mmCIF file of C-alpha atoms in Angstrom:
data_model
loop_
_atom_site.group_PDB
_atom_site.id
_atom_site.type_symbol
_atom_site.label_atom_id
_atom_site.label_comp_id
_atom_site.label_asym_id
_atom_site.label_seq_id
_atom_site.Cartn_x
_atom_site.Cartn_y
_atom_site.Cartn_z
ATOM 1 C CA MET A 1 97.754 -73.130 -13.720
ATOM 2 C CA ASN A 2 98.454 -69.665 -15.132
ATOM 3 C CA LYS A 3 98.849 -66.613 -12.909
ATOM 4 C CA ARG A 4 95.590 -64.935 -13.977
ATOM 5 C CA LEU A 5 93.505 -68.017 -13.181
ATOM 6 C CA LYS A 6 95.324 -68.563 -9.883
ATOM 7 C CA THR A 7 94.534 -64.989 -8.823
ATOM 8 C CA LEU A 8 90.885 -65.454 -9.826
ATOM 9 C CA LEU A 9 90.543 -68.645 -7.762
ATOM 10 C CA ILE A 10 92.230 -67.148 -4.698
ATOM 11 C CA LYS A 11 89.883 -64.154 -4.821
ATOM 12 C CA THR A 12 86.807 -66.331 -5.309
ATOM 13 C CA LYS A 13 87.763 -68.745 -2.534
ATOM 14 C CA ARG A 14 88.263 -65.830 -0.134
ATOM 15 C CA GLN A 15 84.836 -64.427 -1.012
ATOM 16 C CA VAL A 16 83.039 -67.729 -0.453
ATOM 17 C CA PHE A 17 84.847 -68.863 2.696
ATOM 18 C CA SER A 18 85.355 -65.450 4.349
ATOM 19 C CA GLU A 19 82.531 -63.155 3.234
ATOM 20 C CA MET A 20 79.678 -65.673 3.138
ATOM 21 C CA ILE A 21 79.116 -65.723 6.888
ATOM 22 C CA GLY A 22 76.429 -64.895 9.427
ATOM 23 C CA ASN A 23 72.967 -65.031 7.901
ATOM 24 C CA ASN A 24 74.298 -66.241 4.561
ATOM 25 C CA PRO A 25 76.386 -69.373 5.244
ATOM 26 C CA SER A 26 75.659 -70.835 1.802
ATOM 27 C CA LEU A 27 74.231 -69.933 -1.592
ATOM 28 C CA PHE A 28 72.030 -73.005 -1.493
ATOM 29 C CA HIS A 29 69.105 -72.800 0.896
ATOM 30 C CA GLY A 30 66.885 -75.640 2.064
ATOM 31 C CA GLU A 31 67.068 -78.209 4.823
ATOM 32 C CA GLY A 32 68.240 -81.063 2.639
ATOM 33 C CA TYR A 33 65.399 -83.397 3.616
ATOM 34 C CA ASP A 34 62.920 -85.345 1.505
ATOM 35 C CA PHE A 35 59.287 -84.858 2.566
ATOM 36 C CA SER A 36 57.679 -88.104 3.737
ATOM 37 C CA GLU A 37 54.254 -87.561 5.346
ATOM 38 C CA LEU A 38 52.097 -85.522 7.731
ATOM 39 C CA ARG A 39 51.104 -86.581 11.244
ATOM 40 C CA GLU A 40 49.400 -84.942 14.191
ATOM 41 C CA TYR A 41 51.609 -82.790 16.394
ATOM 42 C CA GLN A 42 53.053 -84.443 19.518
ATOM 43 C CA VAL A 43 54.621 -82.808 22.571
ATOM 44 C CA GLY A 44 58.306 -82.246 21.874
ATOM 45 C CA ASP A 45 57.973 -81.879 18.093
ATOM 46 C CA ASP A 46 59.822 -78.994 16.448
ATOM 47 C CA ILE A 47 57.217 -76.256 15.941
ATOM 48 C CA ARG A 48 59.083 -75.169 12.802
ATOM 49 C CA LYS A 49 57.879 -78.376 11.168
ATOM 50 C CA ILE A 50 54.192 -77.487 11.649
ATOM 51 C CA ASP A 51 52.238 -77.274 8.392
ATOM 52 C CA TRP A 52 50.069 -74.256 9.120
ATOM 53 C CA THR A 53 47.861 -74.697 6.037
ATOM 54 C CA ILE A 54 46.788 -78.223 7.036
ATOM 55 C CA THR A 55 46.578 -77.178 10.676
ATOM 56 C CA ALA A 56 44.129 -74.391 9.812
ATOM 57 C CA LYS A 57 41.978 -76.686 7.672
ATOM 58 C CA LEU A 58 41.749 -79.522 10.198
ATOM 59 C CA GLN A 59 41.797 -77.360 13.325
ATOM 60 C CA LYS A 60 44.537 -79.569 14.772
ATOM 61 C CA PRO A 61 48.289 -79.040 14.565
ATOM 62 C CA TYR A 62 50.064 -81.272 12.049
ATOM 63 C CA VAL A 63 53.788 -81.561 11.405
ATOM 64 C CA LYS A 64 55.721 -82.590 8.318
ATOM 65 C CA LEU A 65 57.862 -85.700 8.571
ATOM 66 C CA PHE A 66 60.982 -86.094 6.464
ATOM 67 C CA HIS A 67 63.322 -88.829 5.359
ATOM 68 C CA GLU A 68 66.867 -88.699 6.683
ATOM 69 C CA GLU A 69 69.014 -85.773 5.699
ATOM 70 C CA ARG A 70 70.417 -85.886 2.195
ATOM 71 C CA GLU A 71 73.108 -83.858 0.516
ATOM 72 C CA LEU A 72 72.355 -81.608 -2.409
ATOM 73 C CA ASN A 73 73.890 -82.189 -5.828
ATOM 74 C CA ILE A 74 75.045 -78.914 -7.357
ATOM 75 C CA VAL A 75 75.775 -79.028 -11.089
ATOM 76 C CA ALA A 76 77.482 -76.260 -13.081
ATOM 77 C CA ALA A 77 76.936 -76.899 -16.803
ATOM 78 C CA CYS A 78 79.005 -74.509 -18.928
ATOM 79 C CA MET A 79 78.051 -73.857 -22.553
ATOM 80 C CA MET A 80 81.477 -73.365 -24.113
ATOM 81 C CA GLY A 81 80.879 -71.974 -27.596
ATOM 82 C CA GLY A 82 83.069 -69.587 -29.566
ATOM 83 C CA SER A 83 80.913 -66.579 -28.667
ATOM 84 C CA LEU A 84 82.446 -66.693 -25.162
ATOM 85 C CA PHE A 85 85.747 -65.538 -26.651
ATOM 86 C CA PHE A 86 84.714 -61.898 -26.472
ATOM 87 C CA GLY A 87 84.744 -59.090 -23.931
ATOM 88 C CA THR A 88 85.614 -55.418 -23.558
ATOM 89 C CA HIS A 89 86.398 -55.659 -19.833
ATOM 90 C CA ARG A 90 87.469 -59.313 -19.775
ATOM 91 C CA ILE A 91 86.376 -62.195 -21.958
ATOM 92 C CA LYS A 92 83.137 -63.969 -21.080
ATOM 93 C CA GLN A 93 84.937 -67.299 -20.805
ATOM 94 C CA GLU A 94 86.812 -66.060 -17.739
ATOM 95 C CA VAL A 95 83.585 -64.929 -16.090
ATOM 96 C CA VAL A 96 82.069 -68.372 -16.726
ATOM 97 C CA ALA A 97 85.067 -69.943 -14.977
ATOM 98 C CA GLU A 98 84.614 -67.613 -11.997
ATOM 99 C CA VAL A 99 80.892 -68.358 -11.732
ATOM 100 C CA ALA A 100 81.640 -72.090 -11.717
ATOM 101 C CA ALA A 101 84.266 -71.571 -9.004
ATOM 102 C CA VAL A 102 81.826 -69.634 -6.796
ATOM 103 C CA LEU A 103 79.243 -72.417 -7.123
ATOM 104 C CA GLY A 104 81.826 -75.138 -6.550
ATOM 105 C CA TYR A 105 83.386 -73.566 -3.466
ATOM 106 C CA SER A 106 79.912 -72.874 -2.037
ATOM 107 C CA ALA A 107 78.944 -76.518 -2.489
ATOM 108 C CA VAL A 108 82.167 -77.697 -0.828
ATOM 109 C CA LYS A 109 81.674 -75.310 2.068
ATOM 110 C CA ASN A 110 78.127 -76.579 2.559
ATOM 111 C CA GLY A 111 79.173 -80.247 2.409
ATOM 112 C CA ASP A 112 77.252 -80.835 -0.831
ATOM 113 C CA LEU A 113 78.330 -82.677 -3.963
ATOM 114 C CA PHE A 114 79.589 -80.566 -6.859
ATOM 115 C CA THR A 115 79.527 -81.733 -10.464
ATOM 116 C CA GLY A 116 80.960 -79.782 -13.368
ATOM 117 C CA ALA A 117 80.004 -80.236 -17.017
ATOM 118 C CA ILE A 118 81.521 -78.737 -20.167
ATOM 119 C CA LEU A 119 79.411 -78.708 -23.346
ATOM 120 C CA ASN A 120 81.273 -77.471 -26.400
ATOM 121 C CA GLY A 121 78.983 -78.450 -29.265
ATOM 122 C CA GLN A 122 80.781 -81.731 -29.838
ATOM 123 C CA THR A 123 80.850 -83.562 -26.513
ATOM 124 C CA ALA A 124 79.435 -83.351 -23.012
ATOM 125 C CA ASP A 125 82.308 -83.775 -20.558
ATOM 126 C CA VAL A 126 80.799 -84.416 -17.112
ATOM 127 C CA MET A 127 83.249 -84.689 -14.226
ATOM 128 C CA ARG A 128 82.769 -87.030 -11.287
ATOM 129 C CA PRO A 129 80.962 -85.441 -8.284
ATOM 130 C CA THR A 130 83.366 -84.030 -5.703
ATOM 131 C CA LYS A 131 83.455 -82.457 -2.266
ATOM 132 C CA LYS A 132 87.071 -81.375 -2.614
ATOM 133 C CA ILE A 133 88.451 -77.915 -3.345
ATOM 134 C CA PHE A 134 90.977 -79.552 -5.650
ATOM 135 C CA GLY A 135 88.136 -80.865 -7.812
ATOM 136 C CA VAL A 136 86.607 -77.375 -8.092
ATOM 137 C CA ASN A 137 90.001 -75.884 -8.993
ATOM 138 C CA ARG A 138 90.545 -78.495 -11.688
ATOM 139 C CA PHE A 139 87.118 -77.851 -13.216
ATOM 140 C CA ALA A 140 87.601 -74.062 -13.216
ATOM 141 C CA GLU A 141 90.969 -74.544 -14.892
ATOM 142 C CA SER A 142 89.360 -76.746 -17.566
ATOM 143 C CA ILE A 143 86.828 -73.998 -18.346
ATOM 144 C CA HIS A 144 89.471 -71.278 -18.369
ATOM 145 C CA GLU A 145 91.727 -73.216 -20.754
ATOM 146 C CA GLU A 146 88.997 -74.663 -23.027
ATOM 147 C CA LYS A 147 89.592 -73.897 -26.710
ATOM 148 C CA VAL A 148 86.239 -72.362 -27.653
ATOM 149 C CA LEU A 149 86.970 -70.748 -31.011
ATOM 150 C CA GLY A 150 85.344 -72.621 -33.864
ATOM 151 C CA LYS A 151 82.820 -74.339 -31.596
ATOM 152 C CA LYS A 152 79.064 -73.777 -31.530
ATOM 153 C CA VAL A 153 76.769 -74.942 -28.744
ATOM 154 C CA ASP A 154 73.270 -76.182 -29.491
ATOM 155 C CA TYR A 155 71.379 -75.494 -26.264
ATOM 156 C CA LEU A 156 68.616 -77.984 -27.087
ATOM 157 C CA ASP A 157 71.076 -80.796 -27.817
ATOM 158 C CA ALA A 158 73.089 -79.855 -24.734
ATOM 159 C CA SER A 159 69.938 -80.052 -22.607
ATOM 160 C CA ARG A 160 69.198 -83.535 -23.905
ATOM 161 C CA GLN A 161 72.728 -84.675 -23.154
ATOM 162 C CA LEU A 162 72.540 -83.298 -19.619
ATOM 163 C CA PHE A 163 69.164 -84.962 -19.094
ATOM 164 C CA ARG A 164 70.728 -88.321 -19.942
ATOM 165 C CA ARG A 165 73.997 -87.807 -18.052
ATOM 166 C CA ILE A 166 72.798 -86.187 -14.801
ATOM 167 C CA LYS A 167 70.845 -89.004 -13.189
ATOM 168 C CA ARG A 168 70.267 -87.586 -9.727
ATOM 169 C CA LYS A 169 67.867 -84.704 -9.133
ATOM 170 C CA SER A 170 70.039 -81.623 -8.834
ATOM 171 C CA ILE A 171 70.249 -77.868 -8.592
ATOM 172 C CA LEU A 172 71.430 -77.377 -12.161
ATOM 173 C CA PHE A 173 73.087 -74.130 -13.223
ATOM 174 C CA ILE A 174 73.228 -73.536 -16.975
ATOM 175 C CA ILE A 175 76.044 -71.024 -17.553
ATOM 176 C CA GLY A 176 76.533 -69.346 -20.923
ATOM 177 C CA ASP A 177 75.782 -66.207 -22.920
ATOM 178 C CA PHE A 178 72.418 -67.530 -24.192
ATOM 179 C CA ILE A 179 72.886 -65.829 -27.544
ATOM 180 C CA ALA A 180 71.602 -68.917 -29.348
ATOM 181 C CA GLU A 181 68.023 -70.199 -29.194
ATOM 182 C CA THR A 182 67.407 -71.930 -25.881
ATOM 183 C CA ASP A 183 65.108 -74.716 -24.714
ATOM 184 C CA LEU A 184 65.457 -75.912 -21.095
ATOM 185 C CA ALA A 185 61.979 -77.429 -20.811
ATOM 186 C CA VAL A 186 63.212 -81.030 -20.595
ATOM 187 C CA LEU A 187 65.733 -80.258 -17.865
ATOM 188 C CA SER A 188 63.224 -78.291 -15.796
ATOM 189 C CA LYS A 189 61.023 -81.383 -15.472
ATOM 190 C CA LYS A 190 63.799 -83.278 -13.688
ATOM 191 C CA HIS A 191 65.957 -80.664 -11.963
ATOM 192 C CA GLU A 192 65.775 -77.249 -10.348
ATOM 193 C CA VAL A 193 67.272 -75.238 -13.202
ATOM 194 C CA ILE A 194 68.887 -71.822 -12.816
ATOM 195 C CA ALA A 195 70.197 -69.869 -15.811
ATOM 196 C CA VAL A 196 73.330 -67.739 -15.425
ATOM 197 C CA ILE A 197 73.556 -65.406 -18.426
ATOM 198 C CA VAL A 198 77.062 -64.031 -19.022
ATOM 199 C CA ARG A 199 77.235 -61.032 -21.345
ATOM 200 C CA ASP A 200 79.414 -58.099 -22.301
ATOM 201 C CA ARG A 201 77.642 -54.726 -22.287
ATOM 202 C CA PHE A 202 78.911 -53.951 -25.785
ATOM 203 C CA GLU A 203 76.927 -56.956 -27.069
ATOM 204 C CA GLU A 204 73.702 -55.300 -25.978
ATOM 205 C CA HIS A 205 74.638 -51.654 -26.486
ATOM 206 C CA PRO A 206 77.120 -51.470 -29.380
ATOM 207 C CA MET A 207 78.388 -48.238 -30.891
ATOM 208 C CA PRO A 208 78.694 -47.450 -34.602
ATOM 209 C CA LEU A 209 82.144 -48.558 -35.754
ATOM 210 C CA GLY A 210 82.062 -47.639 -39.418
ATOM 211 C CA ARG A 211 83.772 -49.980 -41.858
ATOM 212 C CA VAL A 212 84.735 -53.190 -40.019
ATOM 213 C CA HIS A 213 86.044 -56.670 -40.727
ATOM 214 C CA LEU A 214 84.101 -59.195 -38.609
ATOM 215 C CA VAL A 215 84.981 -62.802 -37.811
ATOM 216 C CA ASP A 216 82.379 -65.264 -36.524
ATOM 217 C CA PRO A 217 84.056 -66.941 -33.497
ATOM 218 C CA GLU A 218 81.908 -70.058 -33.921
ATOM 219 C CA THR A 219 82.285 -70.725 -37.643
ATOM 220 C CA GLY A 220 85.333 -68.669 -38.606
ATOM 221 C CA GLU A 221 83.399 -66.966 -41.414
ATOM 222 C CA THR A 222 84.399 -63.379 -42.169
ATOM 223 C CA LEU A 223 82.387 -60.354 -43.235
ATOM 224 C CA GLN A 224 83.323 -56.828 -44.260
ATOM 225 C CA THR A 225 80.509 -54.405 -43.569
ATOM 226 C CA ASN A 226 79.649 -50.872 -42.560
ATOM 227 C CA PHE A 227 78.445 -51.004 -38.948
ATOM 228 C CA ASP A 228 76.698 -47.617 -38.907
ATOM 229 C CA LYS A 229 73.839 -46.187 -36.817
ATOM 230 C CA ARG A 230 71.222 -47.958 -38.893
ATOM 231 C CA SER A 231 72.974 -51.298 -38.407
ATOM 232 C CA VAL A 232 73.198 -50.659 -34.660
ATOM 233 C CA ARG A 233 69.455 -49.964 -34.441
ATOM 234 C CA GLN A 234 68.620 -53.199 -36.262
ATOM 235 C CA TYR A 235 71.069 -55.194 -34.163
ATOM 236 C CA ARG A 236 69.610 -53.760 -30.948
ATOM 237 C CA LYS A 237 66.100 -54.587 -32.140
ATOM 238 C CA ASP A 238 67.105 -58.192 -32.843
ATOM 239 C CA ILE A 239 68.863 -58.803 -29.547
ATOM 240 C CA VAL A 240 66.023 -57.238 -27.530
ATOM 241 C CA ALA A 241 63.534 -59.515 -29.298
ATOM 242 C CA SER A 242 65.781 -62.528 -28.684
ATOM 243 C CA ASP A 243 66.101 -61.734 -24.974
ATOM 244 C CA LYS A 244 62.349 -61.209 -24.592
ATOM 245 C CA ALA A 245 61.775 -64.684 -26.047
ATOM 246 C CA LEU A 246 64.403 -66.087 -23.661
ATOM 247 C CA TYR A 247 62.788 -64.468 -20.611
ATOM 248 C CA ARG A 248 59.346 -65.754 -21.644
ATOM 249 C CA HIS A 249 60.759 -69.256 -21.939
ATOM 250 C CA LEU A 250 62.455 -69.099 -18.539
ATOM 251 C CA GLY A 251 59.309 -67.695 -16.930
ATOM 252 C CA LYS A 252 57.103 -70.363 -18.492
ATOM 253 C CA TYR A 253 59.142 -73.135 -16.876
ATOM 254 C CA ARG A 254 59.776 -71.222 -13.635
ATOM 255 C CA ILE A 255 63.500 -71.065 -14.191
ATOM 256 C CA ARG A 256 65.246 -68.420 -12.141
ATOM 257 C CA PHE A 257 67.999 -66.474 -13.863
ATOM 258 C CA VAL A 258 70.647 -63.846 -13.291
ATOM 259 C CA LYS A 259 72.583 -61.811 -15.847
ATOM 260 C CA ILE A 260 76.242 -61.083 -15.105
ATOM 261 C CA TYR A 261 78.261 -58.662 -17.242
ATOM 262 C CA THR A 262 82.002 -58.894 -17.759
ATOM 263 C CA ASP A 263 82.570 -55.757 -15.657
ATOM 264 C CA GLU A 264 80.648 -57.147 -12.657
ATOM 265 C CA GLU A 265 81.544 -59.388 -9.725
ATOM 266 C CA PRO A 266 79.801 -62.796 -10.062
ATOM 267 C CA PHE A 267 79.903 -63.452 -6.315
ATOM 268 C CA GLY A 268 77.682 -60.492 -5.430
ATOM 269 C CA LYS A 269 75.169 -61.178 -8.195
ATOM 270 C CA LEU A 270 74.827 -64.845 -7.181
ATOM 271 C CA VAL A 271 74.337 -64.005 -3.505
ATOM 272 C CA LYS A 272 71.560 -61.561 -4.429
ATOM 273 C CA LEU A 273 69.944 -64.192 -6.645
ATOM 274 C CA PHE A 274 69.534 -66.433 -3.599
ATOM 275 C CA GLY A 275 68.163 -63.659 -1.398
ATOM 276 C CA GLY A 276 71.350 -62.845 0.470
ATOM 277 C CA ARG A 277 73.154 -59.581 1.105
ATOM 278 C CA VAL A 278 76.671 -58.506 0.301
#
């Protein structure tokens, strides 16, 4: 494990196990029970289990009954295409690794199962579920060291692969830059899906660079062009339109999302996503 990754994991582990205390013991809220049925309230029942809507309709107190406690399955699915090999503060690939580490450590701390998945446009590598810090470290290292140049992720194909491979209903985090067209409809029917969009600010607000030699990190194709003010305006128009379509899609299927830039701390953004404070 290289020094930069080791430092990242130590920092992230400290944030999750030391700072996530008090009213925010975990990123993942919920009691971890499967709803079973309703029955009339009996003396000694936990009043927190009262269903106030049914109680008001029937004019008698009713409580919700649940199956035995179950553990959550937290899945971090990382879309590892060549476009992640970019960043003005640090490369997006490193941020993806840190996001996965935050989710993994949080799952371990909460006693939940953590599953990591790497989708690189060719294969879907899904690790075995773990409750061990070692397993989270190993997955984060795999993301950090993944050779992404020359690879292109098809989000629709990746979604289909995840649908087939992740059997158990899960809290499924899709982590990537979402530059490509996205369709998470299939996954949202089976899992609670959350999109983590990792971007560099320069991608959304570029400056004129004049005559440049560009290399496509996914295909390796090169282009010499004049990236002037007119080109910047057109680029901005295209990416704004693309993001609007993405947000409409996520809203349609009730998929929560958070955008994390390469100059931001993933831990704080994820805590805020789940209604916590930092």
